[in-house]
Short mmCIF file of C-alpha atoms and ligand atoms in Angstrom, two decimals:
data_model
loop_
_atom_site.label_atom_id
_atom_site.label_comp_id
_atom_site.label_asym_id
_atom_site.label_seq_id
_atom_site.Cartn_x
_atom_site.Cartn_y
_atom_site.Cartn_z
CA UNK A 1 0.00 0.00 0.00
CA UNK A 2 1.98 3.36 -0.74
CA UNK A 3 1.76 6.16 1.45
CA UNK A 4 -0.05 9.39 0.48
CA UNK A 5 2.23 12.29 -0.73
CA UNK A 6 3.77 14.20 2.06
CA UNK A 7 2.75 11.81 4.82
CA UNK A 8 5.88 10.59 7.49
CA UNK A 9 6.83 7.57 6.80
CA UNK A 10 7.04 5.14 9.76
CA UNK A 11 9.94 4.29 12.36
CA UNK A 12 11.49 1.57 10.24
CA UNK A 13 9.59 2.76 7.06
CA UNK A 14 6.34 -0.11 7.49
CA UNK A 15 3.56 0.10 9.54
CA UNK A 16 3.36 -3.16 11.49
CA UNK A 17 -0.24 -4.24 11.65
CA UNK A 18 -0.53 -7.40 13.54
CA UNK A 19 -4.38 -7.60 14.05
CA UNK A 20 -5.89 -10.71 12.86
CA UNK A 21 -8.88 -10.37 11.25
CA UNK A 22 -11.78 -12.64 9.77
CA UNK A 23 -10.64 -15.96 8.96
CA UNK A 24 -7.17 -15.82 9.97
CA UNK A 25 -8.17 -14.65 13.67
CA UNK A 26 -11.09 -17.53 13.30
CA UNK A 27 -8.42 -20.26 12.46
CA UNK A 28 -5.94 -18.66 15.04
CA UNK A 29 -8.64 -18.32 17.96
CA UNK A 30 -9.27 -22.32 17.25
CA UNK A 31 -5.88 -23.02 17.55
CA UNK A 32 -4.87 -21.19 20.46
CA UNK A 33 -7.16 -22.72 22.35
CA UNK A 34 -4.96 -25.58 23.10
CA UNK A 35 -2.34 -23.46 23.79
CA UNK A 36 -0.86 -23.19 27.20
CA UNK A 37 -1.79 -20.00 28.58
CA UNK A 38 0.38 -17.22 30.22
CA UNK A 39 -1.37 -14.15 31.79
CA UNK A 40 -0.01 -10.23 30.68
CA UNK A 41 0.73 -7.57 33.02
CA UNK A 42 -1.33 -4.62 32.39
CA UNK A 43 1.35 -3.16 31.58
CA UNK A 44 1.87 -5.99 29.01
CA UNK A 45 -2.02 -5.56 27.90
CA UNK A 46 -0.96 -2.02 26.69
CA UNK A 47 2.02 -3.25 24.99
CA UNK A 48 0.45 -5.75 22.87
CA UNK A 49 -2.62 -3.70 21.74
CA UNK A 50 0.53 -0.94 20.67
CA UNK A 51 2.63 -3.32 19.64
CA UNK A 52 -0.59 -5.23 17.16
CA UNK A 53 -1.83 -1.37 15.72
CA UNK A 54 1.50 -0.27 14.81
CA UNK A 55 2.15 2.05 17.31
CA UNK A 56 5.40 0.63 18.51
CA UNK A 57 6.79 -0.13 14.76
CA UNK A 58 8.79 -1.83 13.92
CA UNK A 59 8.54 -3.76 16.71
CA UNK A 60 6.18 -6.96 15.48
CA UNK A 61 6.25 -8.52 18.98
CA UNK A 62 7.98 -8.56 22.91
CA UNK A 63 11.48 -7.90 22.43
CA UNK A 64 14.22 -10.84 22.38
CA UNK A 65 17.23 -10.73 24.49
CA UNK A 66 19.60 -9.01 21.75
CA UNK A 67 16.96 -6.18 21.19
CA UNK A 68 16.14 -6.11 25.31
CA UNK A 69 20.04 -5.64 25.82
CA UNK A 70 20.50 -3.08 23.38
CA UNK A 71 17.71 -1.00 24.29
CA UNK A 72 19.14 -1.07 27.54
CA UNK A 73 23.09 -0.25 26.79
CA UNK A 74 22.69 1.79 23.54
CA UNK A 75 19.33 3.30 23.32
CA UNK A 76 19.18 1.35 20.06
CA UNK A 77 17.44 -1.76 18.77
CA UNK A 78 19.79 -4.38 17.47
CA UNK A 79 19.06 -3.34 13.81
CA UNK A 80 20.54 0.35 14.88
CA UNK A 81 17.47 2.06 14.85
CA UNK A 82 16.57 4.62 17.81
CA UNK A 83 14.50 2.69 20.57
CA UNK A 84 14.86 4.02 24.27
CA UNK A 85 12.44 1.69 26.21
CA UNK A 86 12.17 -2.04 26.64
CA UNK A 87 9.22 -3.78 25.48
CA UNK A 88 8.99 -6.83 27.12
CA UNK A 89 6.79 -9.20 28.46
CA UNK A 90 7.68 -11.12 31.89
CA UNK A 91 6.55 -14.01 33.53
CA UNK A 92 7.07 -15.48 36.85
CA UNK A 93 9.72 -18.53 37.74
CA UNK A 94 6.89 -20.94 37.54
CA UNK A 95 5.23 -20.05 33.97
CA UNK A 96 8.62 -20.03 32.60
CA UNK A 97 9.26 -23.33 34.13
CA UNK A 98 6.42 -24.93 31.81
CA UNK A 99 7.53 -23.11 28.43
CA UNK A 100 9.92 -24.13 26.03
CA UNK A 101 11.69 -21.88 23.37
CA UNK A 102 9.27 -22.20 19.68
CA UNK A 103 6.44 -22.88 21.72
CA UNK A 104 3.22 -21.36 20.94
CA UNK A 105 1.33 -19.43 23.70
CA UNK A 106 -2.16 -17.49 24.26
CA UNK A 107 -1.98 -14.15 25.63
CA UNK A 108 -4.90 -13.49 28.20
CA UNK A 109 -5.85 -10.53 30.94
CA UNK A 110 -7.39 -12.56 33.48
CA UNK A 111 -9.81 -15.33 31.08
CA UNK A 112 -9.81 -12.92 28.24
CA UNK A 113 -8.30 -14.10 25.42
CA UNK A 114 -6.16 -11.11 23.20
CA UNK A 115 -3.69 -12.66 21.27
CA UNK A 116 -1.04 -15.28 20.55
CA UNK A 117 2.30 -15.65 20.52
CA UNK A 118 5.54 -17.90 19.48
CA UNK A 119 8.07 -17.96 22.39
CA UNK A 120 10.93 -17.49 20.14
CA UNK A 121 13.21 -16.87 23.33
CA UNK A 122 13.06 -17.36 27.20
CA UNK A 123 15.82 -14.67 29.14
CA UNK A 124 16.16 -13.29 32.44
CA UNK A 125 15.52 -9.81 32.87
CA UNK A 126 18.29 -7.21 34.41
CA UNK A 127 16.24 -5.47 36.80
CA UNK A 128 19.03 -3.37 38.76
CA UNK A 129 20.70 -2.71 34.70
CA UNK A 130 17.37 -2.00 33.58
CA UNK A 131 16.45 0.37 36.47
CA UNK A 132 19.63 2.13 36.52
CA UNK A 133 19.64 2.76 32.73
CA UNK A 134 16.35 3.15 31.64
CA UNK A 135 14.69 4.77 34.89
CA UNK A 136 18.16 6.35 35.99
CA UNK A 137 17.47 4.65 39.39
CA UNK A 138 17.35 2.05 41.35
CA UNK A 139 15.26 3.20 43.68
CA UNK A 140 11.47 1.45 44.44
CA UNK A 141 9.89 4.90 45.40
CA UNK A 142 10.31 5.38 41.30
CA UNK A 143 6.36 3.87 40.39
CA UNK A 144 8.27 2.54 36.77
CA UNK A 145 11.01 0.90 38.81
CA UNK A 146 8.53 -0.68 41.55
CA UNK A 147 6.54 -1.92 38.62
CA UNK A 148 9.68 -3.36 37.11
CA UNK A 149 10.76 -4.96 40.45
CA UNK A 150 7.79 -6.66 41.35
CA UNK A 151 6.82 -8.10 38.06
CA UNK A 152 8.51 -11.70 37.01
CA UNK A 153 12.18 -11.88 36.05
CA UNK A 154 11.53 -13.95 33.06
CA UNK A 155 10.55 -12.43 29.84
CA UNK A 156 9.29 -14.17 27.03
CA UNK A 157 10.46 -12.54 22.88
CA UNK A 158 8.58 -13.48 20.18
CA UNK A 159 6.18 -11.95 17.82
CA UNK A 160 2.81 -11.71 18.61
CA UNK A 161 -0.81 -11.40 16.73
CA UNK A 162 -3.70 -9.63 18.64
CA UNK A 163 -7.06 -11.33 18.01
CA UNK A 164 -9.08 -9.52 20.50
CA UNK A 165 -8.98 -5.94 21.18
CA UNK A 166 -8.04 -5.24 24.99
CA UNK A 167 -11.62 -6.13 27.27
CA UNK A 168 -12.78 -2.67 28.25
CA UNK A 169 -11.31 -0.90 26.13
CA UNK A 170 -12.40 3.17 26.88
CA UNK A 171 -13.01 5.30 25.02
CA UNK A 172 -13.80 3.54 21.28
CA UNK A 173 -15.06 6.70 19.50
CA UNK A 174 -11.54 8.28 20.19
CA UNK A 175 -9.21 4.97 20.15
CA UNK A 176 -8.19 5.78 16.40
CA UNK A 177 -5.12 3.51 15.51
CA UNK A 178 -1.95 4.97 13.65
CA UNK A 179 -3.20 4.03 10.07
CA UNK A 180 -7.07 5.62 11.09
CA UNK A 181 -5.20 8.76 12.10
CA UNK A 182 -2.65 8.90 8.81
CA UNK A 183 -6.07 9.13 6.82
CA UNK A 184 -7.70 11.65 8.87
CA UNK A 185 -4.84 13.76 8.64
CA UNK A 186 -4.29 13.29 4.81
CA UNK A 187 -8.28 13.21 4.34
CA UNK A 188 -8.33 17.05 6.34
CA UNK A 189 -4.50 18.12 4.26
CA UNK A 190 -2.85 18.32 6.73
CA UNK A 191 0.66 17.80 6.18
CA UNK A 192 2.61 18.95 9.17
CA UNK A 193 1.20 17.43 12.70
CA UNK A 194 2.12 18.10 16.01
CA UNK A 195 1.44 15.97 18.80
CA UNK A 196 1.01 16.73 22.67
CA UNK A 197 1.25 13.95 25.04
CA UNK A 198 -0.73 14.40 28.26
CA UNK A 199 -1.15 12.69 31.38
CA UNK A 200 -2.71 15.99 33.02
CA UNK A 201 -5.78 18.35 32.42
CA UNK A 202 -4.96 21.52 30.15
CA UNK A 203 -4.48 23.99 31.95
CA UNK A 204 -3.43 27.20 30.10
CA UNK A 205 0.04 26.47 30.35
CA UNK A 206 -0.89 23.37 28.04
CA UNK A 207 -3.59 25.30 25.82
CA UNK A 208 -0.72 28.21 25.13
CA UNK A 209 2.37 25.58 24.21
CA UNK A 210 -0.26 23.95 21.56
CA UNK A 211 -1.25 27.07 20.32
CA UNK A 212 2.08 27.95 19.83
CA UNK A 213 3.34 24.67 18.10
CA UNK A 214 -0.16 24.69 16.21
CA UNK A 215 1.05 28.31 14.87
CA UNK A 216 4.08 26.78 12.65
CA UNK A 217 2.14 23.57 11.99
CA UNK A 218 -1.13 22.36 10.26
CA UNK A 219 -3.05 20.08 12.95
CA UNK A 220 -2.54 19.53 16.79
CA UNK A 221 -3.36 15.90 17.53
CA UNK A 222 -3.99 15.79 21.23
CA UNK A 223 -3.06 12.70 22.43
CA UNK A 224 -3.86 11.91 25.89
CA UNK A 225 -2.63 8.98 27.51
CA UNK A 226 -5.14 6.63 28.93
CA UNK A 227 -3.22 3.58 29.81
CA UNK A 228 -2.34 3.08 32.75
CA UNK A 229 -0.72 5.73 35.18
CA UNK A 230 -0.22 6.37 38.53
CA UNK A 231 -3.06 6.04 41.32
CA UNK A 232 -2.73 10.23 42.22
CA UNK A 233 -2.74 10.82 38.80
CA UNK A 234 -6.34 12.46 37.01
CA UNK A 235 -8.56 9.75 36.43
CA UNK A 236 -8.53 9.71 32.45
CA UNK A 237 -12.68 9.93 32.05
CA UNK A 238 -12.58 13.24 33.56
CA UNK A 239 -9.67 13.96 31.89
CA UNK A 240 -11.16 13.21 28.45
CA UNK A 241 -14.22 15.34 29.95
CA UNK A 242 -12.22 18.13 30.40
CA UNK A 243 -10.43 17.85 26.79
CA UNK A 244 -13.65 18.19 25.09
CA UNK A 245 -14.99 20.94 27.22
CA UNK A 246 -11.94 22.78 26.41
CA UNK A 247 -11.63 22.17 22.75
CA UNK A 248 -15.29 23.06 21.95
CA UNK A 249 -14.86 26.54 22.99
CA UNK A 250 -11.47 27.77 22.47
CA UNK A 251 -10.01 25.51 19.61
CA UNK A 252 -10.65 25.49 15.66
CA UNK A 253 -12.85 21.90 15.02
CA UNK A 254 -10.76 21.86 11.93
CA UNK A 255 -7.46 22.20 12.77
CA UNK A 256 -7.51 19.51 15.81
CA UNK A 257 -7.96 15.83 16.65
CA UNK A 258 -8.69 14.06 19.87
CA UNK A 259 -7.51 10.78 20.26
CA UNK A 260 -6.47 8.35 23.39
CA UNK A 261 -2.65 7.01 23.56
CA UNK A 262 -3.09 3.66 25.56
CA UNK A 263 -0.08 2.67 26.24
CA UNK A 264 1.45 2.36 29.91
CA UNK A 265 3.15 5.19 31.66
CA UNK A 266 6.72 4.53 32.65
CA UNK A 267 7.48 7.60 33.84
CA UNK A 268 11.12 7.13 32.98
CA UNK A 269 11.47 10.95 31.46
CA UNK A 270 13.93 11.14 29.03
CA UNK A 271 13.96 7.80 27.68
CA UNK A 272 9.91 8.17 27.69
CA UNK A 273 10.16 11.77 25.52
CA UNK A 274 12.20 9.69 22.68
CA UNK A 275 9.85 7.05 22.85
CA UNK A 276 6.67 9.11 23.00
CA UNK A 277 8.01 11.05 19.67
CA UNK A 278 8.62 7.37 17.99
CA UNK A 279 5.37 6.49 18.68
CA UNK A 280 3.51 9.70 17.57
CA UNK A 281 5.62 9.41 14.25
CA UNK A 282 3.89 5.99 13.64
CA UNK A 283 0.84 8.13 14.16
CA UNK A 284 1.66 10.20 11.52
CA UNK A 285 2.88 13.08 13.09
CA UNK A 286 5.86 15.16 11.72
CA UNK A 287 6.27 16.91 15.35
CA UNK A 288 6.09 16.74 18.92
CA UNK A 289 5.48 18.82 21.69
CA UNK A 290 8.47 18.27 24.61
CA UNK A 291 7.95 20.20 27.79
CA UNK A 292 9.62 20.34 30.75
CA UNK A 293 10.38 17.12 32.43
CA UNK A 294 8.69 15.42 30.36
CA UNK A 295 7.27 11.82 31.94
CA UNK A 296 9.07 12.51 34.93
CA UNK A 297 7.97 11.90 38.35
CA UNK A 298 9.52 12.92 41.53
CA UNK A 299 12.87 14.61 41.65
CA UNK A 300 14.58 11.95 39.31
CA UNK A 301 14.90 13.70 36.19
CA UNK A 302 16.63 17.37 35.52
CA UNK A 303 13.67 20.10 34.09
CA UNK A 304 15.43 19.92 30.83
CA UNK A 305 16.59 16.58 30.31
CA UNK A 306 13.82 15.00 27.96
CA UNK A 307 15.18 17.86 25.76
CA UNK A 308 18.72 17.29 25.91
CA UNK A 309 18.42 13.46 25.23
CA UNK A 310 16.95 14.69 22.24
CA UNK A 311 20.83 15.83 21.10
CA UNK A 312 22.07 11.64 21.64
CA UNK A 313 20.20 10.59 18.03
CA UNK A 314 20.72 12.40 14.73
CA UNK A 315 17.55 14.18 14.06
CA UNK A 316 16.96 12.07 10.25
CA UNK A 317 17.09 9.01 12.20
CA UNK A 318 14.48 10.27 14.75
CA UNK A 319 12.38 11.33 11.87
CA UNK A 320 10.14 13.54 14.05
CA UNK A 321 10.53 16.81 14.99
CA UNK A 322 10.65 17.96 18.85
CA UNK A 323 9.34 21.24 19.75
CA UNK A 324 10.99 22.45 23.07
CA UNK A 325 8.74 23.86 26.05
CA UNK A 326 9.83 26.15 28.76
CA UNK A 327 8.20 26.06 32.23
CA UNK A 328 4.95 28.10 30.88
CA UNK A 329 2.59 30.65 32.95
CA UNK A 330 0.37 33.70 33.08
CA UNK A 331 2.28 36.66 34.14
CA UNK A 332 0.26 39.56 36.15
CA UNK A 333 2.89 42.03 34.56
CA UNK A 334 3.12 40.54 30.96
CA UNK A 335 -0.80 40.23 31.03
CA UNK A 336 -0.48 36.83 29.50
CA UNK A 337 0.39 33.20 29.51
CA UNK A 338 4.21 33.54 28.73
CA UNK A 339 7.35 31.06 29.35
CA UNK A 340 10.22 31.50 31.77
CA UNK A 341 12.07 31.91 28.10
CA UNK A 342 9.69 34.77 27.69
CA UNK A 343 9.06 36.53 30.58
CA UNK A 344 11.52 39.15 32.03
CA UNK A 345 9.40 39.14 35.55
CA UNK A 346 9.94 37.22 39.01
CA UNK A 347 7.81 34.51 40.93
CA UNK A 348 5.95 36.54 42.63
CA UNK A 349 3.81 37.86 39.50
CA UNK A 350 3.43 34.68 38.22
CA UNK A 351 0.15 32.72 38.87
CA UNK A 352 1.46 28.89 39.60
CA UNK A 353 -0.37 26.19 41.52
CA UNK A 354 1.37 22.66 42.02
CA UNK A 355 -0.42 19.32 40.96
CA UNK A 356 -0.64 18.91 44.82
CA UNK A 357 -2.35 22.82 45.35
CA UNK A 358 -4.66 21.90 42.05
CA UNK A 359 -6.24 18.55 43.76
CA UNK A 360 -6.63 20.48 47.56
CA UNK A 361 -8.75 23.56 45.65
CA UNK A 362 -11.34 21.20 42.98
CA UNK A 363 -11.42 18.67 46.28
CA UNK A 364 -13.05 22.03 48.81
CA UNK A 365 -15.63 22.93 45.43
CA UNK A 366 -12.75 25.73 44.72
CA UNK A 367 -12.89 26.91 41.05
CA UNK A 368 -9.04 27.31 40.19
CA UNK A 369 -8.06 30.88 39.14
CA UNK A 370 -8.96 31.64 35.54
CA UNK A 371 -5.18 32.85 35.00
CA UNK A 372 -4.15 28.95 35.90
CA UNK A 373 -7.84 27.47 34.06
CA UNK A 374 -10.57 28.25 31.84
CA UNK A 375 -14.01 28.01 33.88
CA UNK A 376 -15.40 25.12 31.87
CA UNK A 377 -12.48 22.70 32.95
CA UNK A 378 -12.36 23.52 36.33
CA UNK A 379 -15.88 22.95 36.53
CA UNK A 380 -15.24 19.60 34.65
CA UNK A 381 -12.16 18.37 37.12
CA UNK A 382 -14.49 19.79 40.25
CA UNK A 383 -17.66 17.42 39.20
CA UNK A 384 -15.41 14.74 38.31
CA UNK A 385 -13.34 14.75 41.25
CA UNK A 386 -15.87 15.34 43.73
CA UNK A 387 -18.22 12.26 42.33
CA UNK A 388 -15.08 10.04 42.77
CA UNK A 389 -14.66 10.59 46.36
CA UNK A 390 -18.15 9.03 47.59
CA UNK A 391 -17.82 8.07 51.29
CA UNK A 392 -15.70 4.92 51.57
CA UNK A 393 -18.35 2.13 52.15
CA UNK A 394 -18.06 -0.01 55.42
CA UNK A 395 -16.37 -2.89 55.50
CA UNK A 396 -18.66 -5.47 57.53
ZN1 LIG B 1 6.11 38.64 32.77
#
């Protein structure tokens, strides 16, 4: 299938599609059902559905050991081309105990059956290398490296086919895969994209970077992610809520797109920023929005270090262009949502409420100040927040 003129071309240059459809998937779902069956992390869940729609090309399944190890080391998959995060899929002592290399598997979340798989290796994972490289620590307080060091320290490589969708799966009107959004962006001409990755509300901080990127560019895909994340983080319905309250009023219908990103948070910063702009590039996007500390969490990543990793790869091979964020804010004396890159002022006329500060005002029925957010998402976050926190039910 050729591409349509001006459109980015893939990492790798093909769009993996590993969906099985119609009488392939029938075949396949008869088969596998003699297949010994290993369970996925949900972090694994994420991974496959990514991995099946093309959003992790070129990977076409969990990585093997050379790929795993040179991920790790070089930022690189074995075939040279930029890859900053491993992609894996573990399994406990046990499981691994009853698999052989070649064997066929069936990939299930609980007794849901997504996809198969041939084990084409069985490794052990290096959980301190892994931490230390890809997370920068080894630390357990990191939610990416807890994750990491609770989950099995076998991983199974092999390619994979998805046969059923993740159960659940939110938000299907906005779940548009990589080759849905190439033809929505070709079908509206647009030729340059950017994409913003959020895990956060838009506050107008967020509204003013897009604007700004959307300025030089032809179509903002916003592109929150809606796997899964940290407890304390936004529930993503009300986050989704808040997207669409805030892009009916102040946005241009034709010059954005709404869809959900569900992979997994790792919140491993750097590494995450490359990875997030590798992904979005399978999307179809020619640009990406980088803020400041981008995926971090914590104090375990310097403000500006998902920029500077940027600097490790040659841009050609990266194939997607970063756009650079300052800390952004609405300045009493500038009048205005400005950057510290912009702004000649101090602190003290700068309106600025922490994640922690945001959470404290919506949970007392505060409306946030409309320097920091519009009205209609406040009132969005307030509802949503407030009808999560029903009185905990009694135990007995
Ligand atoms: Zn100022």
């Amino acid at each position: 299938m050729s591409r349509a003129v001006g459109s980015i071309a893939p990492h790798g240059g093909q769009l993996v599609n590993r969906v099985l459809r119609g009488a392939l998937r029938e075949a396949a779902l008869e088969r596998a059902a003699s297949f010994p069956q290993v369970q996925l992390t949900a972090m694994a869940v994420s991974d496959l559905e990514m991995i099946a729609v093309g959003a992790f090309s070129p990977l076409t399944g969990f990585m093997n050991k050379d790929d795993y190890d040179n991920v790790i080391d070089n930022m690189r998959l074995s075939n040279g081309l930029p890859w900053t995060i491993p992609v894996t899929l573990p399994v406990d002592d046990e499981v691994a105990a009853g698999l052989d290399e070649g064997q066929e598997i069936a990939l299930l979340d609980g007794d849901y059956l997504m996809g198969v798989m041939t084990v084409a290796e069985k490794y052990l994972a290096d959980k301190e290398r892994e931490a230390r490289e890809v997370y920068r620590t080894t630390e357990d307080a990191h939610p990416g490296v807890a994750r990491l060091f609770r989950q099995g320290k076998w991983l199974l490589g092999g390619e994979v086919f998805m046969l059923n969708g993740p159960k659940n799966a939110e938000f299907p009107e906005l779940r548009h895969e990589p080759a849905q959004t190439r033809r929505m962006f070709a079908a509206q001409g647009w030729r340059r994209i950017v994409a913003f990755q959020t895990r956060n509300p838009i506050h107008r901080a967020h509204e003013y970077i897009q604007k700004t990127a959307l300025e030089i560019v032809d179509g903002l895909f916003l592109h929150p992610l809606v796997g899964e994340t940290k407890a304390d983080d936004i529930p993503a319905d009300v986050r989704i809520e808040s997207y669409r309250a805030i892009l009916r009023d102040y946005y241009p219908a034709e010059r954005v797109l709404l869809g959900v990103f569900p992979a997994a948070m790792r919140y491993a910063g750097p590494r995450e920023a490359i990875f997030h702009a590798i992904a979005r590039k399978n999307y179809g996007c020619t640009h990406f929005i980088v803020g400041r500390d981008h995926a971090g969490v914590g104090n375990y990543y310097g403000t500006y270090d998902a920029h500077h990793i940027f600097d490790e790869f040659d841009p050609d091979e990266l194939g997607i262009t970063p756009l650079f964020f300052d800390y952004t804010f609405f300045c009493k004396k500038c009048g205005g949502v400005v950057s510290a890159k912009t702004c000649p002022h101090s602190k003290e006329d700068w309106v600025f409420l922490s994640g922690t500060q945001v959470r404290e005002m919506l949970e007392r029925g505060e409306m946030l100040p409309e320097e920091f957010t519009r009205p209609e998402v406040s009132r969005v976050l307030m509802e949503g927040i407030l009808a999560k926190r029903q009185p905990p039910q009694s135990e007995s």
